[in-house]
Amino acid sequence: MARDLTIAVCQTGPIQKSAQRAKTVDRLIALLERAAAAGAEIAVFPELALTTFFPRWRIDDQADIEAFFEPAMPGPQTQRLYDAAARLKIGFALGYAELTRVDGGRFNTMDLVGQDGTLVGRYRKIHVPGSSEPEPGTTVHLERRYFEPGNLGFPVFVYRGVRVGMAICNDRRWPETYRMLCLNGAEIVLIGYNTPLLLDEAPALAHLRMFHNHLPMQAGAYQNTVWVAAAAKAGVEDGQALIGGSCIIAPTGEIAAQAMSLDDEVIVHRADLDLIAVCRKVNFDFASYRRPDQYRLIADQV
Ligand code: CDT
């Protein structure tokens, strides 16, 4: 019997610092409703989808920093989104800033929520880019000030019988991300991102920003025979332009659907999971051809 999963990518426009959390959750619920109405069974939202991308600022006041974090998920402000998932019978992956209850750890996190509105699994961003202090000549990107590197590995979760993994923004540029998820059995990789349109350190590469968005995700999908669905937070957010280009990519490496706006937008595609086996057979029969004994450096050397 044919296997498929209908995926929605819920891109958002900018979420300004002045936005109330409740209004932002309203926007996410509206996107989820559009995704469900289009027949989607799972949706992916951007990285840090509840707030502005606050690592663009150096913040010292701990209370100001913690205002961007979620000490509980769902919490009083986000419960309605989980209720909407259960009502609409559509799960989602949501990026947010996680403050752990036990030891106050801070992670850039994505949760996978099931069609009953309960947690299926959690991923914490492994490749945390930027610095902890502003660096001269470089776009301020202080994720390392606010987040520890993820400590949950690259887990894969079963969602409606389909094996789903997650990755967050800069993770999508690293081949290791897809390979680890693929080796863990992923069939679909859900990604959220916030990517500045311009980088002060590389103005000569400005025209390549969208190419360098899609290139690693298409390569990751193709080389690991997985579906990739990636949601941007796009548009001008608190004065910084973020790229859009949210997309759904097939295991062939082809873009099956792509957002056209820099605003709230839903794109949907029915992902044919049998295509994975076809692509495997053509080029990537791992059991026959992979040579892990020759790849030791990949794991041993930074
Ligand atoms: N959010 C995120 O990871 N953004 C990075 C930009 C890093 S610029 C120092 C990205 O890879 O898109």
CSV table of N, CA and C in Angstrom, one decimal, residues 7 156 163-165 177-191 216-229 248-254 271-273 275-277 279-280 284 286:
chain,number,residue,atom,x,y,z
A,7,ILE,N,2.2,17.4,4.1
A,7,ILE,CA,3.0,18.3,5.0
A,7,ILE,C,2.6,19.7,4.7
A,156,VAL,N,14.9,10.8,16.2
A,156,VAL,CA,13.8,10.6,15.2
A,156,VAL,C,12.6,10.0,15.9
A,163,ARG,N,8.6,8.3,10.2
A,163,ARG,CA,9.8,8.6,11.0
A,163,ARG,C,10.2,10.1,10.7
A,164,VAL,N,10.1,10.9,11.8
A,164,VAL,CA,10.3,12.4,11.6
A,164,VAL,C,11.4,12.9,12.5
A,165,GLY,N,12.4,13.6,11.8
A,165,GLY,CA,13.4,14.3,12.6
A,165,GLY,C,13.3,15.8,12.5
A,177,THR,N,24.0,16.8,9.9
A,177,THR,CA,22.6,16.9,10.4
A,177,THR,C,21.8,15.8,9.7
A,178,TYR,N,21.8,15.9,8.4
A,178,TYR,CA,20.9,15.0,7.6
A,178,TYR,C,21.4,13.6,7.7
A,179,ARG,N,22.7,13.4,7.7
A,179,ARG,CA,23.3,12.1,7.7
A,179,ARG,C,22.9,11.4,9.0
A,180,MET,N,23.0,12.1,10.1
A,180,MET,CA,22.7,11.6,11.4
A,180,MET,C,21.2,11.2,11.5
A,181,LEU,N,20.3,12.1,11.0
A,181,LEU,CA,18.9,11.9,11.0
A,181,LEU,C,18.6,10.7,10.1
A,182,CYS,N,19.2,10.7,8.9
A,182,CYS,CA,19.0,9.6,8.0
A,182,CYS,C,19.4,8.2,8.6
A,183,LEU,N,20.6,8.2,9.2
A,183,LEU,CA,21.1,7.0,9.8
A,183,LEU,C,20.2,6.5,11.0
A,184,ASN,N,19.5,7.5,11.6
A,184,ASN,CA,18.5,7.2,12.6
A,184,ASN,C,17.2,6.8,12.1
A,185,GLY,N,17.1,6.8,10.7
A,185,GLY,CA,15.9,6.3,10.1
A,185,GLY,C,14.9,7.3,9.7
A,186,ALA,N,15.3,8.6,9.7
A,186,ALA,CA,14.3,9.6,9.3
A,186,ALA,C,13.8,9.5,7.9
A,187,GLU,N,12.5,9.8,7.7
A,187,GLU,CA,11.9,9.8,6.4
A,187,GLU,C,11.6,11.3,6.0
A,188,ILE,N,11.4,12.1,7.0
A,188,ILE,CA,11.1,13.5,6.9
A,188,ILE,C,11.9,14.3,7.9
A,189,VAL,N,12.4,15.4,7.4
A,189,VAL,CA,13.2,16.3,8.3
A,189,VAL,C,12.4,17.7,8.3
A,190,LEU,N,12.0,18.1,9.4
A,190,LEU,CA,11.3,19.4,9.6
A,190,LEU,C,12.3,20.4,10.1
A,191,ILE,N,12.3,21.6,9.5
A,191,ILE,CA,13.3,22.6,9.8
A,191,ILE,C,12.6,24.0,10.0
A,216,PRO,N,22.0,23.5,0.5
A,216,PRO,CA,22.3,22.4,1.4
A,216,PRO,C,21.0,21.6,1.8
A,217,MET,N,19.9,22.2,1.7
A,217,MET,CA,18.7,21.4,2.0
A,217,MET,C,18.3,20.5,0.9
A,218,GLN,N,18.5,21.0,-0.4
A,218,GLN,CA,18.3,20.1,-1.5
A,218,GLN,C,19.3,19.0,-1.6
A,219,ALA,N,20.6,19.3,-1.3
A,219,ALA,CA,21.6,18.3,-1.2
A,219,ALA,C,21.4,17.3,-0.1
A,220,GLY,N,20.9,17.8,1.1
A,220,GLY,CA,20.7,17.0,2.2
A,220,GLY,C,19.5,16.0,1.9
A,221,ALA,N,18.5,16.5,1.3
A,221,ALA,CA,17.4,15.6,0.9
A,221,ALA,C,17.8,14.6,-0.1
A,222,TYR,N,18.5,15.0,-1.1
A,222,TYR,CA,18.9,14.0,-2.2
A,222,TYR,C,19.9,13.0,-1.6
A,223,GLN,N,21.0,13.4,-0.9
A,223,GLN,CA,22.0,12.5,-0.5
A,223,GLN,C,21.6,11.6,0.6
A,224,ASN,N,20.5,11.9,1.3
A,224,ASN,CA,20.0,11.1,2.4
A,224,ASN,C,18.6,10.5,2.1
A,225,THR,N,18.1,10.8,0.9
A,225,THR,CA,16.8,10.3,0.5
A,225,THR,C,15.7,10.5,1.5
A,226,VAL,N,15.6,11.8,1.9
A,226,VAL,CA,14.6,12.2,2.9
A,226,VAL,C,13.8,13.3,2.3
A,227,TRP,N,12.5,13.5,2.8
A,227,TRP,CA,11.8,14.7,2.5
A,227,TRP,C,12.2,15.8,3.5
A,228,VAL,N,12.4,17.0,3.0
A,228,VAL,CA,12.7,18.2,3.9
A,228,VAL,C,11.6,19.2,3.8
A,229,ALA,N,11.2,19.7,4.9
A,229,ALA,CA,10.2,20.8,4.9
A,229,ALA,C,10.7,21.9,5.8
A,248,ILE,N,9.3,22.8,0.5
A,248,ILE,CA,9.2,21.4,0.7
A,248,ILE,C,10.0,20.7,-0.4
A,249,ILE,N,11.0,19.9,0.0
A,249,ILE,CA,11.9,19.3,-0.9
A,249,ILE,C,11.8,17.8,-0.9
A,250,ALA,N,11.8,17.2,-2.1
A,250,ALA,CA,11.6,15.8,-2.3
A,250,ALA,C,13.0,15.1,-2.1
A,251,PRO,N,13.0,13.8,-1.9
A,251,PRO,CA,14.2,13.0,-1.9
A,251,PRO,C,15.0,13.0,-3.2
A,252,THR,N,14.3,13.5,-4.2
A,252,THR,CA,15.1,13.6,-5.5
A,252,THR,C,15.9,14.9,-5.5
A,253,GLY,N,15.7,15.7,-4.5
A,253,GLY,CA,16.4,17.0,-4.4
A,253,GLY,C,15.6,18.2,-5.0
A,254,GLU,N,14.5,17.8,-5.6
A,254,GLU,CA,13.6,18.9,-6.3
A,254,GLU,C,12.8,19.6,-5.2
A,271,ALA,N,3.6,14.3,0.5
A,271,ALA,CA,4.9,13.7,0.4
A,271,ALA,C,4.7,12.2,0.2
A,272,ASP,N,5.2,11.8,-1.0
A,272,ASP,CA,5.1,10.3,-1.4
A,272,ASP,C,6.3,9.7,-0.7
A,273,LEU,N,6.1,8.9,0.3
A,273,LEU,CA,7.2,8.3,1.1
A,273,LEU,C,7.8,7.1,0.4
A,275,LEU,N,8.8,7.2,-2.6
A,275,LEU,CA,9.9,7.8,-3.4
A,275,LEU,C,11.3,7.6,-2.7
A,276,ILE,N,11.2,7.5,-1.4
A,276,ILE,CA,12.5,7.3,-0.6
A,276,ILE,C,13.2,6.0,-1.1
A,277,ALA,N,12.4,5.0,-1.2
A,277,ALA,CA,13.0,3.7,-1.6
A,277,ALA,C,13.5,3.7,-3.0
A,279,CYS,N,14.6,6.4,-4.7
A,279,CYS,CA,15.9,7.1,-4.7
A,279,CYS,C,17.0,6.3,-4.1
A,280,ARG,N,16.7,5.6,-3.0
A,280,ARG,CA,17.7,4.7,-2.4
A,280,ARG,C,18.3,3.8,-3.4
A,284,PHE,N,21.7,5.3,-3.6
A,284,PHE,CA,22.2,5.4,-2.2
A,284,PHE,C,21.7,4.1,-1.4
A,286,PHE,N,22.7,2.2,1.0
A,286,PHE,CA,23.7,2.4,2.1
A,286,PHE,C,24.4,1.0,2.5
